[in-house]
């Protein structure tokens, strides 16, 4: 049972060990491929949701521009027109557009508080109805986008907001010249 001076059980043991290593490698490669597929899915899902949210926000900004024209006589300082123009700017991110739309809403609420006769205009009522319907859709899509983005960030183990805040705080302390131990 001795072939070329090496016992058969050593040869069989080596073959079995090699087979186990190959099976483990195949298992981990399959697991990594599955994780990569999930990562790609979550990345695409977040991208699609962001695109849908962007379309809704741009549509809302357009509706607000009609309302800004309707309310221009109450917008003496031009804040509403400027805020709506910021929301319509194609170069702005989805988050910036969303913030501009929220600001425009606050400005309109202030205008209505100062000039309650605005709500008596039938065109205002019609536009506000469309804007409110769209606002509900935006809120729904924003939640879907946040969920998809959170899943993607969890997959890539992106830093959380708390991690980023801690890092910023530490860097600020370094810039101010104080060590982290001294500030505690």
Coordinates of N, CA and C in Angstrom, one line a residue:
X1 N 0.8 -1.2 0.0 CA 0.0 0.0 0.0 C 0.9 1.3 0.0
X2 N 2.1 1.1 -0.2 CA 3.0 2.3 -0.2 C 3.3 2.6 -1.6
X3 N 2.9 3.8 -2.1 CA 3.2 4.2 -3.4 C 4.3 5.3 -3.3
X4 N 5.4 5.1 -3.9 CA 6.5 6.1 -4.0 C 6.9 6.6 -2.6
X5 N 6.8 5.8 -1.6 CA 7.3 6.1 -0.3 C 6.3 7.0 0.6
X6 N 5.1 7.3 0.1 CA 4.1 8.1 0.8 C 3.0 7.2 1.2
X7 N 2.6 7.1 2.5 CA 1.5 6.3 2.8 C 0.2 6.8 2.2
X8 N -0.7 5.8 1.9 CA -1.9 6.1 1.2 C -2.8 7.0 2.1
X9 N -2.8 6.8 3.4 CA -3.7 7.6 4.2 C -3.3 9.1 4.2
X10 N -2.0 9.4 4.0 CA -1.6 10.8 3.9 C -2.1 11.4 2.5
X11 N -2.1 10.6 1.5 CA -2.6 11.0 0.2 C -4.1 11.3 0.3
X12 N -4.8 10.3 0.9 CA -6.3 10.5 1.0 C -6.6 11.7 1.9
X13 N -5.8 11.8 3.0 CA -6.1 12.9 3.9 C -5.8 14.3 3.2
X14 N -4.8 14.3 2.4 CA -4.5 15.5 1.6 C -5.6 15.8 0.6
X15 N -6.1 14.8 0.0 CA -7.2 15.0 -1.0 C -8.5 15.4 -0.3
X16 N -8.8 14.8 0.9 CA -10.0 15.2 1.6 C -9.9 16.7 2.1
X17 N -8.7 17.0 2.6 CA -8.4 18.4 3.1 C -8.6 19.4 1.9
X18 N -8.1 19.0 0.8 CA -8.2 19.9 -0.4 C -9.6 20.1 -0.8
X19 N -10.4 19.0 -0.8 CA -11.8 19.0 -1.1 C -12.6 19.9 -0.1
X20 N -12.3 19.8 1.2 CA -12.9 20.6 2.2 C -12.6 22.1 1.9
X21 N -11.3 22.4 1.6 CA -10.9 23.8 1.4 C -11.7 24.3 0.1
X22 N -11.8 23.5 -0.9 CA -12.5 23.9 -2.1 C -13.9 24.2 -1.9
X23 N -14.6 23.3 -1.1 CA -16.0 23.5 -0.7 C -16.2 24.7 0.1
X24 N -15.3 25.0 1.0 CA -15.4 26.2 1.8 C -15.3 27.4 1.0
X25 N -14.3 27.4 0.1 CA -14.0 28.5 -0.8 C -15.3 28.8 -1.7
X26 N -15.8 27.7 -2.2 CA -17.0 27.8 -3.1 C -18.2 28.4 -2.3
X27 N -18.3 27.9 -1.0 CA -19.4 28.4 -0.2 C -19.3 29.9 0.1
X28 N -18.0 30.4 0.4 CA -17.8 31.8 0.7 C -17.9 32.6 -0.5
X29 N -17.5 32.1 -1.7 CA -17.6 32.9 -2.9 C -19.1 33.0 -3.3
X30 N -19.9 32.0 -3.1 CA -21.3 32.1 -3.3 C -22.0 33.1 -2.4
X31 N -21.5 33.0 -1.1 CA -22.1 34.0 -0.2 C -21.7 35.4 -0.5
X32 N -20.5 35.6 -0.9 CA -20.1 37.0 -1.3 C -20.8 37.4 -2.6
X33 N -21.0 36.5 -3.5 CA -21.7 36.9 -4.8 C -23.2 37.3 -4.4
X34 N -23.8 36.5 -3.5 CA -25.2 36.8 -3.1 C -25.2 38.2 -2.4
X35 N -24.2 38.5 -1.6 CA -24.2 39.8 -0.9 C -24.0 40.9 -1.9
X36 N -23.2 40.7 -2.9 CA -22.9 41.7 -4.0 C -24.2 41.9 -4.8
X37 N -25.0 40.8 -5.0 CA -26.2 41.0 -5.7 C -27.2 41.8 -4.9
X38 N -27.3 41.5 -3.6 CA -28.2 42.3 -2.7 C -27.8 43.7 -2.7
X39 N -26.4 44.0 -2.6 CA -25.9 45.3 -2.6 C -26.3 46.1 -3.9
X40 N -26.2 45.4 -5.0 CA -26.6 46.0 -6.3 C -28.1 46.3 -6.3
X41 N -28.8 45.3 -5.8 CA -30.3 45.5 -5.8 C -30.7 46.8 -4.9
X42 N -30.1 46.8 -3.7 CA -30.4 47.9 -2.8 C -29.9 49.3 -3.4
X43 N -28.8 49.2 -4.0 CA -28.2 50.5 -4.6 C -29.2 51.0 -5.7
X44 N -29.6 50.0 -6.6 CA -30.5 50.4 -7.7 C -31.9 50.8 -7.1
X45 N -32.3 50.1 -6.1 CA -33.6 50.5 -5.5 C -33.6 51.9 -4.9
X46 N -32.5 52.2 -4.2 CA -32.4 53.6 -3.6 C -32.3 54.6 -4.8
X47 N -31.6 54.2 -5.8 CA -31.4 55.2 -7.0 C -32.8 55.4 -7.6
X48 N -33.5 54.3 -7.8 CA -34.9 54.5 -8.4 C -35.8 55.3 -7.6
X49 N -35.8 55.1 -6.3 CA -36.6 55.8 -5.4 C -36.2 57.3 -5.4
X50 N -34.9 57.5 -5.4 CA -34.4 58.9 -5.4 C -34.9 59.6 -6.7
X51 N -34.8 58.9 -7.8 CA -35.3 59.5 -9.1 C -36.8 59.8 -9.1
X52 N -37.6 58.9 -8.5 CA -39.0 59.1 -8.4 C -39.3 60.3 -7.5
X53 N -38.6 60.4 -6.4 CA -38.7 61.5 -5.5 C -38.4 62.8 -6.1
X54 N -37.3 62.7 -6.9 CA -36.8 63.9 -7.6 C -37.9 64.4 -8.6
X55 N -38.5 63.5 -9.3 CA -39.6 63.9 -10.3 C -40.8 64.5 -9.5
X56 N -41.2 63.9 -8.4 CA -42.3 64.5 -7.6 C -41.9 65.9 -7.1
X57 N -40.7 66.0 -6.6 CA -40.3 67.3 -6.1 C -40.3 68.4 -7.2
X58 N -39.8 68.0 -8.4 CA -39.7 69.0 -9.5 C -41.2 69.4 -9.9
X59 N -42.1 68.4 -9.9 CA -43.5 68.7 -10.2 C -44.1 69.6 -9.1
X60 N -43.8 69.3 -7.9 CA -44.3 70.2 -6.8 C -43.7 71.6 -6.9
X61 N -42.4 71.7 -7.3 CA -41.8 73.1 -7.5 C -42.5 73.8 -8.6
X62 N -42.9 73.1 -9.6 CA -43.6 73.7 -10.8 C -45.0 74.3 -10.3
X63 N -45.7 73.4 -9.5 CA -47.0 73.9 -9.0 C -46.8 75.1 -8.1
X64 N -45.8 75.1 -7.3 CA -45.5 76.2 -6.4 C -45.2 77.5 -7.2
X65 N -44.6 77.3 -8.4 CA -44.3 78.5 -9.2 C -45.6 79.1 -9.7
X66 N -46.6 78.3 -10.0 CA -47.9 78.8 -10.4 C -48.5 79.6 -9.3
X67 N -48.3 79.0 -8.1 CA -48.9 79.7 -6.9 C -48.1 81.0 -6.6
X68 N -46.8 81.0 -6.8 CA -46.0 82.2 -6.6 C -46.5 83.3 -7.5
X69 N -46.8 82.9 -8.8 CA -47.3 84.0 -9.7 C -48.6 84.5 -9.2
X70 N -49.5 83.6 -8.7 CA -50.8 84.0 -8.3 C -50.7 84.9 -7.0
X71 N -49.7 84.7 -6.2 CA -49.5 85.4 -5.0 C -48.5 86.5 -5.1
X72 N -48.1 86.9 -6.3 CA -47.0 87.8 -6.4 C -47.3 89.2 -5.8
X73 N -48.5 89.6 -5.8 CA -48.8 90.9 -5.2 C -48.6 90.9 -3.7
X74 N -48.7 89.7 -3.0 CA -48.4 89.6 -1.6 C -47.0 89.4 -1.3
X75 N -46.2 89.1 -2.3 CA -44.8 88.8 -2.2 C -43.9 90.0 -2.5
X76 N -44.0 91.0 -1.7 CA -43.3 92.3 -1.9 C -41.8 92.1 -1.9
X77 N -41.3 91.3 -1.0 CA -39.8 91.1 -0.9 C -39.2 90.1 -1.8
X78 N -40.1 89.3 -2.5 CA -39.7 88.3 -3.5 C -39.1 87.1 -2.9
X79 N -39.4 86.8 -1.6 CA -38.8 85.6 -0.9 C -39.5 84.4 -1.5
X80 N -40.8 84.4 -1.7 CA -41.5 83.2 -2.2 C -41.0 82.9 -3.6
X81 N -40.9 83.9 -4.5 CA -40.4 83.6 -5.9 C -39.0 83.1 -5.9
X82 N -38.1 83.6 -5.0 CA -36.7 83.2 -5.0 C -36.6 81.7 -4.4
X83 N -37.4 81.4 -3.4 CA -37.4 80.1 -2.8 C -37.9 79.1 -3.8
X84 N -39.0 79.4 -4.6 CA -39.5 78.5 -5.6 C -38.5 78.4 -6.7
X85 N -37.8 79.4 -7.1 CA -36.8 79.3 -8.1 C -35.6 78.4 -7.7
X86 N -35.3 78.5 -6.4 CA -34.3 77.6 -5.8 C -34.7 76.1 -5.9
X87 N -36.0 75.9 -5.6 CA -36.6 74.5 -5.7 C -36.6 74.0 -7.1
X88 N -36.8 74.9 -8.1 CA -36.8 74.5 -9.5 C -35.4 74.3 -10.1
X89 N -34.4 74.8 -9.5 CA -33.0 74.7 -10.0 C -32.6 73.2 -10.2
X90 N -32.3 72.8 -11.4 CA -32.0 71.4 -11.7 C -30.7 71.0 -11.1
X91 N -29.8 71.9 -10.8 CA -28.5 71.6 -10.3 C -28.6 71.2 -8.8
X92 N -29.6 71.5 -8.1 CA -29.7 71.3 -6.7 C -30.1 69.8 -6.5
X93 N -29.6 69.3 -5.3 CA -29.9 67.9 -5.0 C -31.4 67.7 -4.6
X94 N -31.8 66.5 -4.4 CA -33.1 66.2 -4.0 C -33.4 66.8 -2.6
X95 N -32.4 66.6 -1.7 CA -32.6 67.2 -0.3 C -32.7 68.7 -0.3
X96 N -31.9 69.4 -1.1 CA -32.0 70.8 -1.2 C -33.3 71.3 -1.8
X97 N -33.8 70.6 -2.8 CA -35.1 70.9 -3.4 C -36.2 70.7 -2.4
X98 N -36.1 69.6 -1.6 CA -37.1 69.3 -0.6 C -37.1 70.5 0.5
X99 N -35.9 70.9 0.9 CA -35.8 72.0 1.9 C -36.4 73.3 1.3
X100 N -36.1 73.6 0.0 CA -36.7 74.8 -0.6 C -38.2 74.7 -0.6
X101 N -38.7 73.6 -1.0 CA -40.2 73.4 -1.0 C -40.8 73.6 0.4
X102 N -40.1 73.1 1.4 CA -40.6 73.3 2.8 C -40.6 74.8 3.1
X103 N -39.5 75.4 2.7 CA -39.4 76.9 3.0 C -40.5 77.7 2.3
X104 N -40.7 77.3 1.1 CA -41.8 78.0 0.3 C -43.1 77.8 1.0
X105 N -43.4 76.6 1.6 CA -44.6 76.4 2.3 C -44.7 77.2 3.5
X106 N -43.6 77.4 4.3 CA -43.6 78.3 5.4 C -43.9 79.7 5.0
X107 N -43.3 80.2 4.0 CA -43.5 81.5 3.5 C -44.9 81.8 3.1
X108 N -45.5 80.8 2.4 CA -46.9 80.9 2.0 C -47.8 80.9 3.2
X109 N -47.5 80.1 4.2 CA -48.3 80.1 5.5 C -48.3 81.5 6.1
X110 N -47.1 82.1 6.1 CA -47.0 83.5 6.7 C -47.8 84.5 5.9
X111 N -47.8 84.3 4.6 CA -48.5 85.2 3.7 C -50.0 85.1 4.0
X112 N -50.5 83.9 4.1 CA -51.9 83.6 4.4 C -52.3 84.2 5.8
X113 N -51.4 84.0 6.7 CA -51.7 84.6 8.1 C -51.8 86.1 8.0
X114 N -51.0 86.8 7.2 CA -51.1 88.2 7.1 C -52.2 88.7 6.2
X115 N -52.6 87.8 5.2 CA -53.6 88.2 4.2 C -54.6 87.0 4.0
X116 N -55.5 86.9 5.0 CA -56.5 85.8 4.9 C -57.4 85.7 3.7
X117 N -57.5 86.8 3.0 CA -58.4 86.9 1.8 C -57.8 86.0 0.6
X118 N -56.5 85.6 0.7 CA -55.9 84.8 -0.3 C -56.7 83.5 -0.5
X119 N -57.1 82.9 0.6 CA -57.8 81.6 0.5 C -59.2 81.7 -0.2
X120 N -59.7 82.8 -0.4 CA -61.0 83.0 -1.0 C -60.9 82.9 -2.5
X121 N -59.7 83.0 -3.1 CA -59.4 82.9 -4.5 C -59.6 81.4 -5.0
X122 N -60.5 81.2 -5.9 CA -60.8 79.8 -6.4 C -59.5 79.1 -7.0
X123 N -58.7 79.9 -7.7 CA -57.5 79.3 -8.3 C -56.5 78.9 -7.2
X124 N -56.5 79.6 -6.1 CA -55.6 79.3 -5.0 C -56.1 78.0 -4.4
X125 N -57.4 77.8 -4.2 CA -57.9 76.6 -3.6 C -57.6 75.4 -4.5
X126 N -57.7 75.5 -5.8 CA -57.5 74.4 -6.7 C -56.0 74.0 -6.7
X127 N -55.1 75.1 -6.8 CA -53.7 74.8 -6.7 C -53.3 74.2 -5.4
X128 N -53.8 74.7 -4.3 CA -53.5 74.1 -3.0 C -53.9 72.7 -2.9
X129 N -55.1 72.3 -3.5 CA -55.5 71.0 -3.4 C -54.5 70.0 -4.1
X130 N -54.1 70.5 -5.3 CA -53.1 69.7 -6.1 C -51.8 69.6 -5.3
X131 N -51.4 70.7 -4.7 CA -50.1 70.7 -3.9 C -50.2 69.8 -2.7
X132 N -51.3 69.8 -2.0 CA -51.5 68.9 -0.9 C -51.5 67.4 -1.3
X133 N -52.1 67.1 -2.4 CA -52.1 65.7 -2.9 C -50.6 65.3 -3.2
X134 N -49.9 66.2 -3.9 CA -48.6 65.9 -4.3 C -47.7 65.8 -3.0
X135 N -48.0 66.7 -2.0 CA -47.2 66.6 -0.8 C -47.3 65.3 -0.1
X136 N -48.5 64.7 -0.1 CA -48.7 63.4 0.5 C -47.8 62.3 -0.2
X137 N -47.8 62.4 -1.6 CA -47.0 61.5 -2.4 C -45.5 61.7 -2.1
X138 N -45.1 62.9 -2.0 CA -43.7 63.2 -1.7 C -43.3 62.6 -0.3
X139 N -44.2 62.8 0.7 CA -43.9 62.2 2.0 C -43.8 60.7 1.9
X140 N -44.7 60.1 1.2 CA -44.7 58.6 1.0 C -43.4 58.2 0.3
X141 N -43.0 58.8 -0.8 CA -41.8 58.4 -1.5 C -40.6 58.8 -0.7
X142 N -40.6 59.8 0.1 CA -39.4 60.2 0.9 C -39.2 59.0 1.9
X143 N -40.2 58.5 2.5 CA -40.1 57.4 3.5 C -39.6 56.2 2.8
X144 N -40.1 55.9 1.6 CA -39.6 54.7 0.8 C -38.1 54.9 0.5
X145 N -37.7 56.1 0.0 CA -36.3 56.4 -0.3 C -35.5 56.3 0.9
X146 N -35.9 56.8 2.0 CA -35.1 56.7 3.3 C -34.9 55.3 3.7
X147 N -35.9 54.5 3.6 CA -35.8 53.0 3.9 C -34.8 52.3 3.0
X148 N -35.0 52.6 1.7 CA -34.1 51.9 0.7 C -32.6 52.4 0.9
X149 N -32.4 53.7 1.2 CA -31.1 54.2 1.4 C -30.5 53.6 2.7
X150 N -31.3 53.5 3.7 CA -30.8 52.9 5.0 C -30.4 51.5 4.8
X151 N -31.2 50.7 4.0 CA -30.8 49.3 3.7 C -29.5 49.3 3.0
X152 N -29.3 50.1 2.0 CA -28.1 50.2 1.2 C -26.9 50.6 2.1
X153 N -27.1 51.6 2.9 CA -26.0 52.1 3.8 C -25.6 51.0 4.8
X154 N -26.6 50.2 5.3 CA -26.4 49.1 6.2 C -25.5 48.0 5.5
X155 N -25.9 47.8 4.2 CA -25.1 46.8 3.5 C -23.7 47.2 3.3
X156 N -23.4 48.4 3.0 CA -22.0 48.8 2.8 C -21.3 49.3 4.1
X157 N -22.1 49.2 5.2 CA -21.6 49.6 6.5 C -21.1 51.1 6.5
X158 N -22.0 51.9 5.9 CA -21.7 53.4 5.9 C -21.8 53.9 7.3
X159 N -21.0 55.0 7.6 CA -21.1 55.6 8.9 C -22.5 56.2 9.2
X160 N -23.0 56.1 10.4 CA -24.2 56.7 10.7 C -24.1 58.1 11.0
X161 N -25.2 58.8 11.1 CA -25.1 60.3 11.4 C -24.4 60.5 12.8
X162 N -24.6 59.6 13.7 CA -23.9 59.8 15.0 C -22.4 59.6 14.9
X163 N -22.0 58.6 14.0 CA -20.5 58.5 13.8 C -19.9 59.7 13.2
X164 N -20.7 60.3 12.2 CA -20.2 61.5 11.5 C -20.1 62.6 12.5
X165 N -21.1 62.8 13.3 CA -21.2 63.9 14.3 C -20.0 63.7 15.3
X166 N -19.7 62.5 15.8 CA -18.6 62.3 16.7 C -17.3 62.6 16.0
X167 N -17.1 62.2 14.8 CA -15.9 62.5 14.0 C -15.7 64.0 13.9
X168 N -16.8 64.7 13.5 CA -16.8 66.2 13.3 C -16.4 66.8 14.6
X169 N -17.0 66.4 15.7 CA -16.7 66.9 17.0 C -15.3 66.8 17.4
X170 N -14.7 65.6 17.2 CA -13.3 65.4 17.5 C -12.4 66.3 16.6
X171 N -12.7 66.4 15.3 CA -11.9 67.3 14.5 C -12.0 68.7 14.9
X172 N -13.2 69.1 15.4 CA -13.4 70.5 15.8 C -12.5 70.8 17.0
X173 N -12.5 69.8 17.9 CA -11.6 69.9 19.1 C -10.2 70.0 18.8
X174 N -9.8 69.2 17.8 CA -8.4 69.3 17.3 C -8.0 70.6 16.7
X175 N -9.0 71.2 16.0 CA -8.8 72.5 15.3 C -8.6 73.6 16.4
X176 N -9.5 73.5 17.4 CA -9.4 74.4 18.5 C -8.2 74.3 19.4
X177 N -7.4 73.2 19.2 CA -6.2 73.0 19.9 C -6.4 72.2 21.2
X178 N -7.5 71.8 21.5 CA -7.8 71.1 22.8 C -7.8 69.6 22.5
X179 N -7.2 68.8 23.4 CA -7.2 67.4 23.2 C -8.6 66.8 23.6
X180 N -9.0 65.7 23.1 CA -10.3 65.1 23.6 C -10.4 64.9 25.1
X181 N -9.2 64.5 25.7 CA -9.2 64.3 27.1 C -9.5 65.6 27.9
X182 N -9.0 66.7 27.4 CA -9.1 67.9 28.2 C -10.6 68.4 28.1
X183 N -11.3 68.1 27.1 CA -12.7 68.6 26.9 C -13.7 67.7 27.6
X184 N -13.3 66.7 28.3 CA -14.3 65.9 29.0 C -14.4 66.2 30.4

